[in-house]
Amino acid sequence: DMIAALQTDPMMTLNGRPIRIRVGLHTDQVIVGNIGAPNRFNYTVVGDGVNLASRLEGVGKAYHVSIVASEDTRLAAGDGVRFRELDQVRVVGRDRPVTLFEPLAPGTPIDLPRFAEALTLWRGGAFAAAASLFRQLGGDPAAAAFAERAEAFAAHPPERWDGIVNLTQK
């Protein structure tokens, strides 16, 4: 709803430019409450789950999507929310890969089977074929981002590729 409000309300601007936000979603146990000293404390949330959600928010920029969710959140949401799998990444500070998903609004016109096919080619290291298929999904910002990366990898393949993107920034 926040993303939709920012996209549809012409008053939501900063210095005349539209405000854009990204959201990272991860489902985990965290600590919530007033944290700090008696004379200076904040009501906040802390824990590994908060850190991962923060990393997911930042990674949304690379995929040109507003909301990135972890697999734990996708599973917790159940069948009431439509998702598309985006990628598998290793975020800074974690060795275990995280599968990324984008929650989709009802009626979002995305060709999920073809995106999944292109994603399989990407993971398998068939970068030129993946780039071509991602390009055929015109009008999809995530597919365009993948096409650019796949074209770059086709021209200069990574030395070791296991189908998982290793992120170097928070």
XYZ file of C-alpha atoms in Angstrom:
170
model
C 0.000 0.000 0.000
C 2.898 2.376 0.746
C 4.448 1.760 -2.674
C 1.089 2.220 -4.414
C 0.371 5.445 -2.510
C 3.708 6.916 -3.500
C 3.134 6.001 -7.146
C -0.409 7.356 -7.389
C -0.448 10.462 -5.156
C 0.943 13.486 -7.034
C 1.524 15.259 -3.704
C 4.091 12.639 -2.600
C 7.170 14.508 -3.798
C 10.394 15.862 -2.400
C 11.729 18.983 -4.099
C 9.357 18.306 -6.985
C 10.599 14.755 -7.566
C 8.566 11.618 -6.806
C 9.500 9.831 -3.579
C 10.606 6.237 -4.083
C 11.166 3.649 -1.382
C 12.235 0.028 -1.166
C 11.164 -2.544 1.403
C 12.960 -5.665 2.619
C 10.813 -8.374 4.204
C 12.103 -11.248 6.311
C 10.226 -13.384 8.811
C 12.207 -14.265 11.942
C 12.320 -13.894 15.709
C 13.604 -10.501 16.873
C 13.791 -8.409 20.016
C 11.367 -5.483 20.225
C 11.265 -2.796 22.873
C 12.939 0.140 24.531
C 16.677 -0.387 24.163
C 19.424 1.815 25.590
C 20.221 3.697 28.768
C 17.537 5.268 31.027
C 18.379 8.789 29.833
C 18.641 7.824 26.157
C 16.682 4.947 24.688
C 14.770 4.097 21.564
C 11.867 1.829 20.869
C 13.382 -0.404 18.222
C 13.757 -3.873 16.756
C 17.069 -5.755 16.778
C 18.315 -9.159 15.743
C 19.665 -11.128 12.823
C 16.264 -11.025 11.125
C 16.316 -7.227 11.139
C 19.783 -7.249 9.609
C 18.686 -9.582 6.815
C 15.575 -7.491 6.090
C 17.837 -4.451 5.805
C 20.081 -6.287 3.332
C 17.034 -7.290 1.285
C 15.842 -3.686 1.138
C 19.195 -2.641 -0.277
C 19.352 -5.445 -2.840
C 16.041 -4.340 -4.347
C 17.891 -1.580 -6.161
C 19.958 -4.090 -8.169
C 16.787 -5.892 -9.293
C 14.783 -2.707 -9.968
C 12.009 -3.815 -7.617
C 10.432 -2.006 -4.687
C 9.886 -4.993 -2.387
C 12.169 -7.985 -1.841
C 11.117 -10.825 0.450
C 13.017 -13.801 1.792
C 11.858 -17.380 1.341
C 10.867 -17.434 5.027
C 8.439 -14.577 4.383
C 7.126 -16.204 1.205
C 6.388 -19.383 3.144
C 4.791 -17.467 6.045
C 2.538 -15.537 3.642
C 1.019 -18.750 2.318
C -0.995 -18.948 -0.865
C -2.759 -15.628 -0.312
C 0.090 -13.655 -1.884
C 1.530 -14.191 -5.361
C 5.331 -14.099 -5.565
C 7.957 -14.485 -8.233
C 11.357 -15.906 -7.463
C 14.058 -13.364 -8.256
C 17.413 -14.894 -7.479
C 19.656 -16.548 -4.930
C 22.240 -14.366 -3.216
C 24.779 -14.459 -0.436
C 24.353 -11.220 1.483
C 27.190 -9.551 3.349
C 27.644 -11.251 6.714
C 26.006 -14.588 5.755
C 27.492 -17.653 4.115
C 24.189 -19.428 3.465
C 22.380 -18.278 0.300
C 19.060 -16.456 0.561
C 16.386 -16.980 -2.071
C 14.810 -13.675 -3.066
C 11.167 -13.210 -3.985
C 9.111 -10.274 -5.177
C 5.519 -10.077 -3.924
C 3.235 -9.258 -6.843
C 0.092 -7.182 -6.699
C -3.036 -8.919 -8.021
C -3.197 -8.646 -11.788
C 0.491 -7.797 -12.260
C 1.145 -8.650 -15.932
C 4.329 -10.706 -15.638
C 5.065 -13.841 -17.635
C 6.132 -15.982 -14.668
C 6.892 -19.184 -16.633
C 9.196 -17.396 -19.093
C 10.884 -15.424 -16.301
C 11.484 -18.725 -14.471
C 12.900 -20.249 -17.665
C 15.289 -17.309 -18.103
C 16.253 -17.568 -14.424
C 17.100 -21.257 -14.902
C 19.344 -20.362 -17.854
C 20.985 -17.636 -15.731
C 21.680 -20.018 -12.866
C 23.047 -22.620 -15.269
C 25.563 -20.153 -16.698
C 23.909 -19.882 -20.129
C 24.208 -16.111 -19.935
C 23.678 -15.216 -23.619
C 20.518 -17.338 -23.826
C 19.308 -15.945 -20.490
C 19.924 -12.366 -21.659
C 17.964 -12.993 -24.844
C 14.982 -14.441 -22.986
C 15.042 -11.712 -20.329
C 15.059 -9.086 -23.131
C 11.944 -10.706 -24.618
C 10.115 -9.893 -21.368
C 10.093 -6.187 -22.276
C 8.548 -3.754 -19.831
C 9.631 -5.799 -16.811
C 12.251 -3.834 -14.832
C 13.620 -6.941 -13.069
C 14.002 -8.774 -16.388
C 15.796 -5.736 -17.854
C 18.198 -5.697 -14.892
C 18.889 -9.403 -15.361
C 19.393 -8.942 -19.117
C 22.067 -6.309 -18.491
C 23.897 -8.508 -15.978
C 23.592 -11.612 -18.166
C 24.991 -9.722 -21.173
C 27.926 -8.530 -19.064
C 28.560 -12.087 -17.816
C 28.281 -13.460 -21.379
C 31.014 -11.028 -22.459
C 33.163 -11.653 -19.355
C 32.119 -14.879 -17.612
C 32.822 -15.145 -13.895
C 35.694 -17.459 -13.009
C 33.586 -19.607 -10.712
C 29.820 -19.609 -11.061
C 27.515 -21.624 -8.850
C 24.330 -19.770 -9.810
C 24.400 -17.693 -6.619
C 25.195 -13.981 -6.669
C 27.689 -12.940 -4.014
C 26.788 -9.445 -2.835
C 29.661 -7.248 -1.732
C 27.713 -4.279 -0.357
C 25.194 -3.938 2.462
